[in-house]
Amino acid sequence: MGFTTNRINEVAMNKFEALELIKEAWENDNLSLEEKINMISESFYSVGLDLASTANYIKVTPAELDVFLSLSNLDEEIIREISKANPPKSIWLLLASGNDEEIKKALEALSTASKASSESVCEFIYQQMVEVAGKTPEQLIAQLTGNELFDLAKKAKNFTSVSQNSLKYLNSFAGQKKSGRVLSEKQIATLKNILNDLANNKVIQRNSIDGDCELCDKVLDAIGR
């Protein structure tokens, strides 16, 4: 049975009301993070809103809203602990992708983040989560610092076998890391391919004579070469 005009108007109104509730909750500084997560995710999923339109309505990027909504998939107790810590938006993605133990470790790290010697609070907390989970090749690649990636790009520039596209990505990733951003899974995968290409073209190799043995070995260990 198809929708009647009244039924169509009812569905449209429900979606509009949901958008209004989401916008109000997002902008309400008096709500705790837990309250925002519950209210926004419930409103979003209950009427089947789409990510792009909702993000545009509340004036955030789809990526930011997507990460925020993914926090609602965590256990209620974990959401409550995250809310108490009230972490910055920059580590929402890390928290949303961690298991309970990793998240608890990350929240503990927030209180000592000022003591971190890494390039950013976000980077420091990521390292704490990695310690709990164990290091995969992707995580080892993610540990490369912005300065190290810049050094690789500078070295690779002298090799004609390295494409301009690879150099562009290397410099871009280096800049993002320097600014405190965490690379996405897709970006890590791209970086992994670039590093393998550098190894294949002898840009990085064991016993390097360019005074960068430590960096070369670190990269080769990360990609399992």
JSON list of C-alpha atoms in Angstrom, two decimals:
[
{"chain": "A", "resi": 1, "resn": "MET", "atom": "CA", "xyz": [0.00, 0.00, 0.00]},
{"chain": "A", "resi": 2, "resn": "GLY", "atom": "CA", "xyz": [1.42, 3.36, -1.05]},
{"chain": "A", "resi": 3, "resn": "PHE", "atom": "CA", "xyz": [1.77, 6.48, 1.05]},
{"chain": "A", "resi": 4, "resn": "THR", "atom": "CA", "xyz": [-1.15, 8.86, 1.29]},
{"chain": "A", "resi": 5, "resn": "THR", "atom": "CA", "xyz": [-0.45, 12.60, 1.13]},
{"chain": "A", "resi": 6, "resn": "ASN", "atom": "CA", "xyz": [-0.95, 12.85, 4.89]},
{"chain": "A", "resi": 7, "resn": "ARG", "atom": "CA", "xyz": [1.43, 9.95, 5.50]},
{"chain": "A", "resi": 8, "resn": "ILE", "atom": "CA", "xyz": [4.08, 11.55, 3.28]},
{"chain": "A", "resi": 9, "resn": "ASN", "atom": "CA", "xyz": [3.73, 14.84, 5.16]},
{"chain": "A", "resi": 10, "resn": "GLU", "atom": "CA", "xyz": [4.00, 12.98, 8.48]},
{"chain": "A", "resi": 11, "resn": "VAL", "atom": "CA", "xyz": [7.26, 11.28, 7.45]},
{"chain": "A", "resi": 12, "resn": "ALA", "atom": "CA", "xyz": [8.67, 14.57, 6.17]},
{"chain": "A", "resi": 13, "resn": "MET", "atom": "CA", "xyz": [7.73, 16.35, 9.37]},
{"chain": "A", "resi": 14, "resn": "ASN", "atom": "CA", "xyz": [9.29, 13.59, 11.48]},
{"chain": "A", "resi": 15, "resn": "LYS", "atom": "CA", "xyz": [12.56, 13.98, 9.60]},
{"chain": "A", "resi": 16, "resn": "PHE", "atom": "CA", "xyz": [12.48, 17.75, 9.94]},
{"chain": "A", "resi": 17, "resn": "GLU", "atom": "CA", "xyz": [11.81, 17.44, 13.66]},
{"chain": "A", "resi": 18, "resn": "ALA", "atom": "CA", "xyz": [14.66, 14.97, 13.98]},
{"chain": "A", "resi": 19, "resn": "LEU", "atom": "CA", "xyz": [17.00, 17.41, 12.23]},
{"chain": "A", "resi": 20, "resn": "GLU", "atom": "CA", "xyz": [15.91, 20.18, 14.57]},
{"chain": "A", "resi": 21, "resn": "LEU", "atom": "CA", "xyz": [16.49, 17.96, 17.62]},
{"chain": "A", "resi": 22, "resn": "ILE", "atom": "CA", "xyz": [19.94, 17.00, 16.34]},
{"chain": "A", "resi": 23, "resn": "LYS", "atom": "CA", "xyz": [20.88, 20.63, 15.67]},
{"chain": "A", "resi": 24, "resn": "GLU", "atom": "CA", "xyz": [19.65, 21.72, 19.09]},
{"chain": "A", "resi": 25, "resn": "ALA", "atom": "CA", "xyz": [21.52, 18.92, 20.86]},
{"chain": "A", "resi": 26, "resn": "TRP", "atom": "CA", "xyz": [24.72, 19.51, 18.87]},
{"chain": "A", "resi": 27, "resn": "GLU", "atom": "CA", "xyz": [24.79, 23.20, 19.79]},
{"chain": "A", "resi": 28, "resn": "ASN", "atom": "CA", "xyz": [23.73, 22.76, 23.43]},
{"chain": "A", "resi": 29, "resn": "ASP", "atom": "CA", "xyz": [26.82, 23.16, 25.62]},
{"chain": "A", "resi": 30, "resn": "ASN", "atom": "CA", "xyz": [24.82, 22.24, 28.71]},
{"chain": "A", "resi": 31, "resn": "LEU", "atom": "CA", "xyz": [24.40, 18.64, 27.54]},
{"chain": "A", "resi": 32, "resn": "SER", "atom": "CA", "xyz": [27.03, 16.08, 28.44]},
{"chain": "A", "resi": 33, "resn": "LEU", "atom": "CA", "xyz": [28.76, 14.19, 25.63]},
{"chain": "A", "resi": 34, "resn": "GLU", "atom": "CA", "xyz": [26.84, 11.06, 26.64]},
{"chain": "A", "resi": 35, "resn": "GLU", "atom": "CA", "xyz": [23.52, 12.90, 26.34]},
{"chain": "A", "resi": 36, "resn": "LYS", "atom": "CA", "xyz": [24.50, 14.27, 22.95]},
{"chain": "A", "resi": 37, "resn": "ILE", "atom": "CA", "xyz": [25.57, 10.85, 21.67]},
{"chain": "A", "resi": 38, "resn": "ASN", "atom": "CA", "xyz": [22.33, 9.22, 22.76]},
{"chain": "A", "resi": 39, "resn": "MET", "atom": "CA", "xyz": [20.00, 12.00, 21.61]},
{"chain": "A", "resi": 40, "resn": "ILE", "atom": "CA", "xyz": [21.64, 12.62, 18.26]},
{"chain": "A", "resi": 41, "resn": "SER", "atom": "CA", "xyz": [22.12, 8.97, 17.29]},
{"chain": "A", "resi": 42, "resn": "GLU", "atom": "CA", "xyz": [18.55, 8.07, 18.30]},
{"chain": "A", "resi": 43, "resn": "SER", "atom": "CA", "xyz": [17.10, 10.97, 16.30]},
{"chain": "A", "resi": 44, "resn": "PHE", "atom": "CA", "xyz": [19.33, 10.20, 13.30]},
{"chain": "A", "resi": 45, "resn": "TYR", "atom": "CA", "xyz": [18.59, 6.48, 13.04]},
{"chain": "A", "resi": 46, "resn": "SER", "atom": "CA", "xyz": [14.94, 6.50, 14.10]},
{"chain": "A", "resi": 47, "resn": "VAL", "atom": "CA", "xyz": [13.73, 8.31, 10.98]},
{"chain": "A", "resi": 48, "resn": "GLY", "atom": "CA", "xyz": [16.46, 7.19, 8.56]},
{"chain": "A", "resi": 49, "resn": "LEU", "atom": "CA", "xyz": [18.28, 10.46, 7.97]},
{"chain": "A", "resi": 50, "resn": "ASP", "atom": "CA", "xyz": [21.22, 10.54, 5.57]},
{"chain": "A", "resi": 51, "resn": "LEU", "atom": "CA", "xyz": [24.69, 11.59, 6.64]},
{"chain": "A", "resi": 52, "resn": "ALA", "atom": "CA", "xyz": [25.42, 14.34, 4.11]},
{"chain": "A", "resi": 53, "resn": "SER", "atom": "CA", "xyz": [22.14, 16.23, 4.54]},
{"chain": "A", "resi": 54, "resn": "THR", "atom": "CA", "xyz": [22.25, 15.99, 8.33]},
{"chain": "A", "resi": 55, "resn": "ALA", "atom": "CA", "xyz": [25.85, 17.17, 8.45]},
{"chain": "A", "resi": 56, "resn": "ASN", "atom": "CA", "xyz": [25.02, 20.10, 6.19]},
{"chain": "A", "resi": 57, "resn": "TYR", "atom": "CA", "xyz": [22.04, 21.02, 8.37]},
{"chain": "A", "resi": 58, "resn": "ILE", "atom": "CA", "xyz": [24.11, 21.26, 11.55]},
{"chain": "A", "resi": 59, "resn": "LYS", "atom": "CA", "xyz": [27.08, 22.77, 9.67]},
{"chain": "A", "resi": 60, "resn": "VAL", "atom": "CA", "xyz": [29.71, 20.07, 10.23]},
{"chain": "A", "resi": 61, "resn": "THR", "atom": "CA", "xyz": [31.52, 17.79, 7.80]},
{"chain": "A", "resi": 62, "resn": "PRO", "atom": "CA", "xyz": [30.01, 14.36, 7.03]},
{"chain": "A", "resi": 63, "resn": "ALA", "atom": "CA", "xyz": [33.22, 12.78, 8.33]},
{"chain": "A", "resi": 64, "resn": "GLU", "atom": "CA", "xyz": [32.89, 14.52, 11.70]},
{"chain": "A", "resi": 65, "resn": "LEU", "atom": "CA", "xyz": [29.24, 13.50, 12.08]},
{"chain": "A", "resi": 66, "resn": "ASP", "atom": "CA", "xyz": [30.02, 9.93, 10.98]},
{"chain": "A", "resi": 67, "resn": "VAL", "atom": "CA", "xyz": [32.71, 9.57, 13.64]},
{"chain": "A", "resi": 68, "resn": "PHE", "atom": "CA", "xyz": [30.41, 11.06, 16.27]},
{"chain": "A", "resi": 69, "resn": "LEU", "atom": "CA", "xyz": [27.60, 8.64, 15.39]},
{"chain": "A", "resi": 70, "resn": "SER", "atom": "CA", "xyz": [30.00, 5.70, 15.54]},
{"chain": "A", "resi": 71, "resn": "LEU", "atom": "CA", "xyz": [30.55, 6.47, 19.23]},
{"chain": "A", "resi": 72, "resn": "SER", "atom": "CA", "xyz": [26.94, 5.39, 19.83]},
{"chain": "A", "resi": 73, "resn": "ASN", "atom": "CA", "xyz": [27.93, 1.82, 18.87]},
{"chain": "A", "resi": 74, "resn": "LEU", "atom": "CA", "xyz": [30.11, 1.53, 21.96]},
{"chain": "A", "resi": 75, "resn": "ASP", "atom": "CA", "xyz": [29.00, -0.04, 25.24]},
{"chain": "A", "resi": 76, "resn": "GLU", "atom": "CA", "xyz": [26.89, 2.25, 27.44]},
{"chain": "A", "resi": 77, "resn": "GLU", "atom": "CA", "xyz": [29.45, 2.17, 30.26]},
{"chain": "A", "resi": 78, "resn": "ILE", "atom": "CA", "xyz": [32.24, 3.08, 27.87]},
{"chain": "A", "resi": 79, "resn": "ILE", "atom": "CA", "xyz": [30.19, 5.95, 26.45]},
{"chain": "A", "resi": 80, "resn": "ARG", "atom": "CA", "xyz": [29.67, 7.19, 30.00]},
{"chain": "A", "resi": 81, "resn": "GLU", "atom": "CA", "xyz": [33.42, 7.04, 30.69]},
{"chain": "A", "resi": 82, "resn": "ILE", "atom": "CA", "xyz": [34.16, 8.89, 27.46]},
{"chain": "A", "resi": 83, "resn": "SER", "atom": "CA", "xyz": [31.61, 11.52, 28.44]},
{"chain": "A", "resi": 84, "resn": "LYS", "atom": "CA", "xyz": [33.25, 12.03, 31.82]},
{"chain": "A", "resi": 85, "resn": "ALA", "atom": "CA", "xyz": [36.64, 12.54, 30.17]},
{"chain": "A", "resi": 86, "resn": "ASN", "atom": "CA", "xyz": [35.06, 14.84, 27.55]},
{"chain": "A", "resi": 87, "resn": "PRO", "atom": "CA", "xyz": [37.85, 14.25, 25.01]},
{"chain": "A", "resi": 88, "resn": "PRO", "atom": "CA", "xyz": [38.55, 16.64, 22.13]},
{"chain": "A", "resi": 89, "resn": "LYS", "atom": "CA", "xyz": [37.01, 15.90, 18.74]},
{"chain": "A", "resi": 90, "resn": "SER", "atom": "CA", "xyz": [40.45, 15.06, 17.39]},
{"chain": "A", "resi": 91, "resn": "ILE", "atom": "CA", "xyz": [40.45, 11.70, 19.17]},
{"chain": "A", "resi": 92, "resn": "TRP", "atom": "CA", "xyz": [36.83, 10.66, 18.57]},
{"chain": "A", "resi": 93, "resn": "LEU", "atom": "CA", "xyz": [37.94, 8.48, 15.68]},
{"chain": "A", "resi": 94, "resn": "LEU", "atom": "CA", "xyz": [40.56, 6.74, 17.81]},
{"chain": "A", "resi": 95, "resn": "LEU", "atom": "CA", "xyz": [38.03, 6.02, 20.53]},
{"chain": "A", "resi": 96, "resn": "ALA", "atom": "CA", "xyz": [35.34, 4.83, 18.12]},
{"chain": "A", "resi": 97, "resn": "SER", "atom": "CA", "xyz": [37.74, 2.34, 16.54]},
{"chain": "A", "resi": 98, "resn": "GLY", "atom": "CA", "xyz": [39.15, 0.91, 19.80]},
{"chain": "A", "resi": 99, "resn": "ASN", "atom": "CA", "xyz": [38.01, -1.95, 22.00]},
{"chain": "A", "resi": 100, "resn": "ASP", "atom": "CA", "xyz": [37.03, -1.38, 25.63]},
{"chain": "A", "resi": 101, "resn": "GLU", "atom": "CA", "xyz": [40.55, -1.90, 26.99]},
{"chain": "A", "resi": 102, "resn": "GLU", "atom": "CA", "xyz": [42.13, 0.36, 24.39]},
{"chain": "A", "resi": 103, "resn": "ILE", "atom": "CA", "xyz": [39.57, 3.09, 25.03]},
{"chain": "A", "resi": 104, "resn": "LYS", "atom": "CA", "xyz": [40.13, 2.97, 28.79]},
{"chain": "A", "resi": 105, "resn": "LYS", "atom": "CA", "xyz": [43.87, 3.26, 28.20]},
{"chain": "A", "resi": 106, "resn": "ALA", "atom": "CA", "xyz": [43.31, 6.24, 25.94]},
{"chain": "A", "resi": 107, "resn": "LEU", "atom": "CA", "xyz": [41.11, 7.98, 28.48]},
{"chain": "A", "resi": 108, "resn": "GLU", "atom": "CA", "xyz": [43.74, 7.45, 31.17]},
{"chain": "A", "resi": 109, "resn": "ALA", "atom": "CA", "xyz": [46.29, 8.97, 28.83]},
{"chain": "A", "resi": 110, "resn": "LEU", "atom": "CA", "xyz": [44.25, 12.16, 28.53]},
{"chain": "A", "resi": 111, "resn": "SER", "atom": "CA", "xyz": [45.21, 13.12, 32.06]},
{"chain": "A", "resi": 112, "resn": "THR", "atom": "CA", "xyz": [48.92, 12.76, 31.31]},
{"chain": "A", "resi": 113, "resn": "ALA", "atom": "CA", "xyz": [48.88, 13.97, 27.72]},
{"chain": "A", "resi": 114, "resn": "SER", "atom": "CA", "xyz": [50.74, 17.15, 28.66]},
{"chain": "A", "resi": 115, "resn": "LYS", "atom": "CA", "xyz": [53.75, 14.99, 29.45]},
{"chain": "A", "resi": 116, "resn": "ALA", "atom": "CA", "xyz": [53.80, 13.50, 25.96]},
{"chain": "A", "resi": 117, "resn": "SER", "atom": "CA", "xyz": [56.92, 13.99, 23.89]},
{"chain": "A", "resi": 118, "resn": "SER", "atom": "CA", "xyz": [55.10, 13.11, 20.65]},
{"chain": "A", "resi": 119, "resn": "GLU", "atom": "CA", "xyz": [53.94, 15.68, 18.11]},
{"chain": "A", "resi": 120, "resn": "SER", "atom": "CA", "xyz": [50.42, 16.03, 19.52]},
{"chain": "A", "resi": 121, "resn": "VAL", "atom": "CA", "xyz": [48.05, 14.92, 22.25]},
{"chain": "A", "resi": 122, "resn": "CYS", "atom": "CA", "xyz": [46.22, 12.87, 19.64]},
{"chain": "A", "resi": 123, "resn": "GLU", "atom": "CA", "xyz": [49.43, 11.11, 18.63]},
{"chain": "A", "resi": 124, "resn": "PHE", "atom": "CA", "xyz": [50.32, 10.43, 22.27]},
{"chain": "A", "resi": 125, "resn": "ILE", "atom": "CA", "xyz": [46.94, 8.85, 23.01]},
{"chain": "A", "resi": 126, "resn": "TYR", "atom": "CA", "xyz": [47.17, 6.76, 19.86]},
{"chain": "A", "resi": 127, "resn": "GLN", "atom": "CA", "xyz": [50.48, 5.36, 21.04]},
{"chain": "A", "resi": 128, "resn": "GLN", "atom": "CA", "xyz": [48.90, 4.40, 24.37]},
{"chain": "A", "resi": 129, "resn": "MET", "atom": "CA", "xyz": [46.16, 2.49, 22.55]},
{"chain": "A", "resi": 130, "resn": "VAL", "atom": "CA", "xyz": [48.72, 0.74, 20.37]},
{"chain": "A", "resi": 131, "resn": "GLU", "atom": "CA", "xyz": [50.59, -0.47, 23.45]},
{"chain": "A", "resi": 132, "resn": "VAL", "atom": "CA", "xyz": [47.46, -2.29, 24.60]},
{"chain": "A", "resi": 133, "resn": "ALA", "atom": "CA", "xyz": [46.47, -3.74, 21.24]},
{"chain": "A", "resi": 134, "resn": "GLY", "atom": "CA", "xyz": [49.87, -4.79, 19.94]},
{"chain": "A", "resi": 135, "resn": "LYS", "atom": "CA", "xyz": [51.39, -3.34, 16.81]},
{"chain": "A", "resi": 136, "resn": "THR", "atom": "CA", "xyz": [50.17, -4.31, 13.34]},
{"chain": "A", "resi": 137, "resn": "PRO", "atom": "CA", "xyz": [52.07, -3.18, 10.21]},
{"chain": "A", "resi": 138, "resn": "GLU", "atom": "CA", "xyz": [49.49, -0.45, 9.72]},
{"chain": "A", "resi": 139, "resn": "GLN", "atom": "CA", "xyz": [49.97, 0.77, 13.28]},
{"chain": "A", "resi": 140, "resn": "LEU", "atom": "CA", "xyz": [53.74, 0.78, 12.87]},
{"chain": "A", "resi": 141, "resn": "ILE", "atom": "CA", "xyz": [53.36, 2.85, 9.71]},
{"chain": "A", "resi": 142, "resn": "ALA", "atom": "CA", "xyz": [51.00, 5.19, 11.56]},
{"chain": "A", "resi": 143, "resn": "GLN", "atom": "CA", "xyz": [53.75, 5.76, 14.14]},
{"chain": "A", "resi": 144, "resn": "LEU", "atom": "CA", "xyz": [56.01, 7.41, 11.58]},
{"chain": "A", "resi": 145, "resn": "THR", "atom": "CA", "xyz": [56.25, 11.08, 12.50]},
{"chain": "A", "resi": 146, "resn": "GLY", "atom": "CA", "xyz": [55.69, 14.06, 10.27]},
{"chain": "A", "resi": 147, "resn": "ASN", "atom": "CA", "xyz": [59.40, 14.86, 10.31]},
{"chain": "A", "resi": 148, "resn": "GLU", "atom": "CA", "xyz": [60.27, 11.30, 9.29]},
{"chain": "A", "resi": 149, "resn": "LEU", "atom": "CA", "xyz": [57.84, 11.40, 6.38]},
{"chain": "A", "resi": 150, "resn": "PHE", "atom": "CA", "xyz": [59.24, 14.76, 5.29]},
{"chain": "A", "resi": 151, "resn": "ASP", "atom": "CA", "xyz": [62.75, 13.25, 5.39]},
{"chain": "A", "resi": 152, "resn": "LEU", "atom": "CA", "xyz": [61.57, 10.34, 3.23]},
{"chain": "A", "resi": 153, "resn": "ALA", "atom": "CA", "xyz": [59.96, 12.71, 0.75]},
{"chain": "A", "resi": 154, "resn": "LYS", "atom": "CA", "xyz": [63.14, 14.82, 0.56]},
{"chain": "A", "resi": 155, "resn": "LYS", "atom": "CA", "xyz": [65.23, 11.72, -0.09]},
{"chain": "A", "resi": 156, "resn": "ALA", "atom": "CA", "xyz": [62.78, 10.23, -2.59]},
{"chain": "A", "resi": 157, "resn": "LYS", "atom": "CA", "xyz": [62.80, 13.49, -4.59]},
{"chain": "A", "resi": 158, "resn": "ASN", "atom": "CA", "xyz": [66.32, 12.61, -5.77]},
{"chain": "A", "resi": 159, "resn": "PHE", "atom": "CA", "xyz": [65.15, 9.37, -7.38]},
{"chain": "A", "resi": 160, "resn": "THR", "atom": "CA", "xyz": [63.64, 9.60, -10.86]},
{"chain": "A", "resi": 161, "resn": "SER", "atom": "CA", "xyz": [61.94, 6.24, -10.28]},
{"chain": "A", "resi": 162, "resn": "VAL", "atom": "CA", "xyz": [59.65, 7.84, -7.66]},
{"chain": "A", "resi": 163, "resn": "SER", "atom": "CA", "xyz": [56.52, 9.38, -9.16]},
{"chain": "A", "resi": 164, "resn": "GLN", "atom": "CA", "xyz": [55.47, 12.96, -8.50]},
{"chain": "A", "resi": 165, "resn": "ASN", "atom": "CA", "xyz": [52.17, 11.59, -7.23]},
{"chain": "A", "resi": 166, "resn": "SER", "atom": "CA", "xyz": [53.95, 9.58, -4.54]},
{"chain": "A", "resi": 167, "resn": "LEU", "atom": "CA", "xyz": [55.96, 12.63, -3.52]},
{"chain": "A", "resi": 168, "resn": "LYS", "atom": "CA", "xyz": [52.79, 14.71, -3.31]},
{"chain": "A", "resi": 169, "resn": "TYR", "atom": "CA", "xyz": [51.14, 12.15, -1.04]},
{"chain": "A", "resi": 170, "resn": "LEU", "atom": "CA", "xyz": [54.23, 11.80, 1.15]},
{"chain": "A", "resi": 171, "resn": "ASN", "atom": "CA", "xyz": [54.43, 15.53, 1.73]},
{"chain": "A", "resi": 172, "resn": "SER", "atom": "CA", "xyz": [50.70, 15.76, 2.33]},
{"chain": "A", "resi": 173, "resn": "PHE", "atom": "CA", "xyz": [50.77, 12.97, 4.91]},
{"chain": "A", "resi": 174, "resn": "ALA", "atom": "CA", "xyz": [53.82, 14.52, 6.56]},
{"chain": "A", "resi": 175, "resn": "GLY", "atom": "CA", "xyz": [52.03, 17.85, 6.85]},
{"chain": "A", "resi": 176, "resn": "GLN", "atom": "CA", "xyz": [48.94, 16.22, 8.35]},
{"chain": "A", "resi": 177, "resn": "LYS", "atom": "CA", "xyz": [51.02, 14.38, 10.92]},
{"chain": "A", "resi": 178, "resn": "LYS", "atom": "CA", "xyz": [52.88, 17.56, 11.82]},
{"chain": "A", "resi": 179, "resn": "SER", "atom": "CA", "xyz": [49.58, 19.33, 12.41]},
{"chain": "A", "resi": 180, "resn": "GLY", "atom": "CA", "xyz": [48.49, 16.62, 14.84]},
{"chain": "A", "resi": 181, "resn": "ARG", "atom": "CA", "xyz": [46.03, 14.78, 12.61]},
{"chain": "A", "resi": 182, "resn": "VAL", "atom": "CA", "xyz": [45.77, 10.99, 12.56]},
{"chain": "A", "resi": 183, "resn": "LEU", "atom": "CA", "xyz": [45.81, 9.40, 9.11]},
{"chain": "A", "resi": 184, "resn": "SER", "atom": "CA", "xyz": [42.71, 7.48, 8.08]},
{"chain": "A", "resi": 185, "resn": "GLU", "atom": "CA", "xyz": [42.79, 3.76, 7.24]},
{"chain": "A", "resi": 186, "resn": "LYS", "atom": "CA", "xyz": [42.65, 4.61, 3.54]},
{"chain": "A", "resi": 187, "resn": "GLN", "atom": "CA", "xyz": [45.55, 7.03, 3.89]},
{"chain": "A", "resi": 188, "resn": "ILE", "atom": "CA", "xyz": [47.59, 4.45, 5.83]},
{"chain": "A", "resi": 189, "resn": "ALA", "atom": "CA", "xyz": [46.97, 1.94, 3.04]},
{"chain": "A", "resi": 190, "resn": "THR", "atom": "CA", "xyz": [48.15, 4.48, 0.45]},
{"chain": "A", "resi": 191, "resn": "LEU", "atom": "CA", "xyz": [51.22, 5.30, 2.53]},
{"chain": "A", "resi": 192, "resn": "LYS", "atom": "CA", "xyz": [51.99, 1.59, 2.89]},
{"chain": "A", "resi": 193, "resn": "ASN", "atom": "CA", "xyz": [51.98, 1.17, -0.89]},
{"chain": "A", "resi": 194, "resn": "ILE", "atom": "CA", "xyz": [54.26, 4.19, -1.31]},
{"chain": "A", "resi": 195, "resn": "LEU", "atom": "CA", "xyz": [56.72, 2.86, 1.27]},
{"chain": "A", "resi": 196, "resn": "ASN", "atom": "CA", "xyz": [56.81, -0.51, -0.48]},
{"chain": "A", "resi": 197, "resn": "ASP", "atom": "CA", "xyz": [57.51, 1.30, -3.76]},
{"chain": "A", "resi": 198, "resn": "LEU", "atom": "CA", "xyz": [60.36, 3.19, -2.09]},
{"chain": "A", "resi": 199, "resn": "ALA", "atom": "CA", "xyz": [61.80, -0.10, -0.90]},
{"chain": "A", "resi": 200, "resn": "ASN", "atom": "CA", "xyz": [61.41, -1.67, -4.35]},
{"chain": "A", "resi": 201, "resn": "ASN", "atom": "CA", "xyz": [63.24, 1.28, -5.91]},
{"chain": "A", "resi": 202, "resn": "LYS", "atom": "CA", "xyz": [66.05, 1.14, -3.32]},
{"chain": "A", "resi": 203, "resn": "VAL", "atom": "CA", "xyz": [65.21, 4.57, -1.93]},
{"chain": "A", "resi": 204, "resn": "ILE", "atom": "CA", "xyz": [65.16, 2.93, 1.48]},
{"chain": "A", "resi": 205, "resn": "GLN", "atom": "CA", "xyz": [67.29, -0.12, 2.21]},
{"chain": "A", "resi": 206, "resn": "ARG", "atom": "CA", "xyz": [69.21, -1.80, 4.96]},
{"chain": "A", "resi": 207, "resn": "ASN", "atom": "CA", "xyz": [72.71, -0.49, 5.67]},
{"chain": "A", "resi": 208, "resn": "SER", "atom": "CA", "xyz": [71.91, 2.81, 3.99]},
{"chain": "A", "resi": 209, "resn": "ILE", "atom": "CA", "xyz": [74.98, 4.90, 3.20]},
{"chain": "A", "resi": 210, "resn": "ASP", "atom": "CA", "xyz": [73.01, 8.15, 3.45]},
{"chain": "A", "resi": 211, "resn": "GLY", "atom": "CA", "xyz": [73.24, 8.50, 7.21]},
{"chain": "A", "resi": 212, "resn": "ASP", "atom": "CA", "xyz": [69.62, 7.47, 7.74]},
{"chain": "A", "resi": 213, "resn": "CYS", "atom": "CA", "xyz": [69.98, 3.79, 8.67]},
{"chain": "A", "resi": 214, "resn": "GLU", "atom": "CA", "xyz": [67.71, 4.15, 11.69]},
{"chain": "A", "resi": 215, "resn": "LEU", "atom": "CA", "xyz": [64.86, 5.65, 9.65]},
{"chain": "A", "resi": 216, "resn": "CYS", "atom": "CA", "xyz": [65.27, 3.15, 6.80]},
{"chain": "A", "resi": 217, "resn": "ASP", "atom": "CA", "xyz": [65.28, 0.23, 9.21]},
{"chain": "A", "resi": 218, "resn": "LYS", "atom": "CA", "xyz": [62.21, 1.60, 11.01]},
{"chain": "A", "resi": 219, "resn": "VAL", "atom": "CA", "xyz": [60.28, 1.85, 7.75]},
{"chain": "A", "resi": 220, "resn": "LEU", "atom": "CA", "xyz": [61.39, -1.55, 6.49]},
{"chain": "A", "resi": 221, "resn": "ASP", "atom": "CA", "xyz": [60.47, -3.15, 9.81]},
{"chain": "A", "resi": 222, "resn": "ALA", "atom": "CA", "xyz": [57.04, -1.54, 9.61]},
{"chain": "A", "resi": 223, "resn": "ILE", "atom": "CA", "xyz": [56.29, -2.89, 6.15]},
{"chain": "A", "resi": 224, "resn": "GLY", "atom": "CA", "xyz": [57.85, -6.27, 6.89]},
{"chain": "A", "resi": 225, "resn": "ARG", "atom": "CA", "xyz": [60.76, -6.04, 4.44]}
]
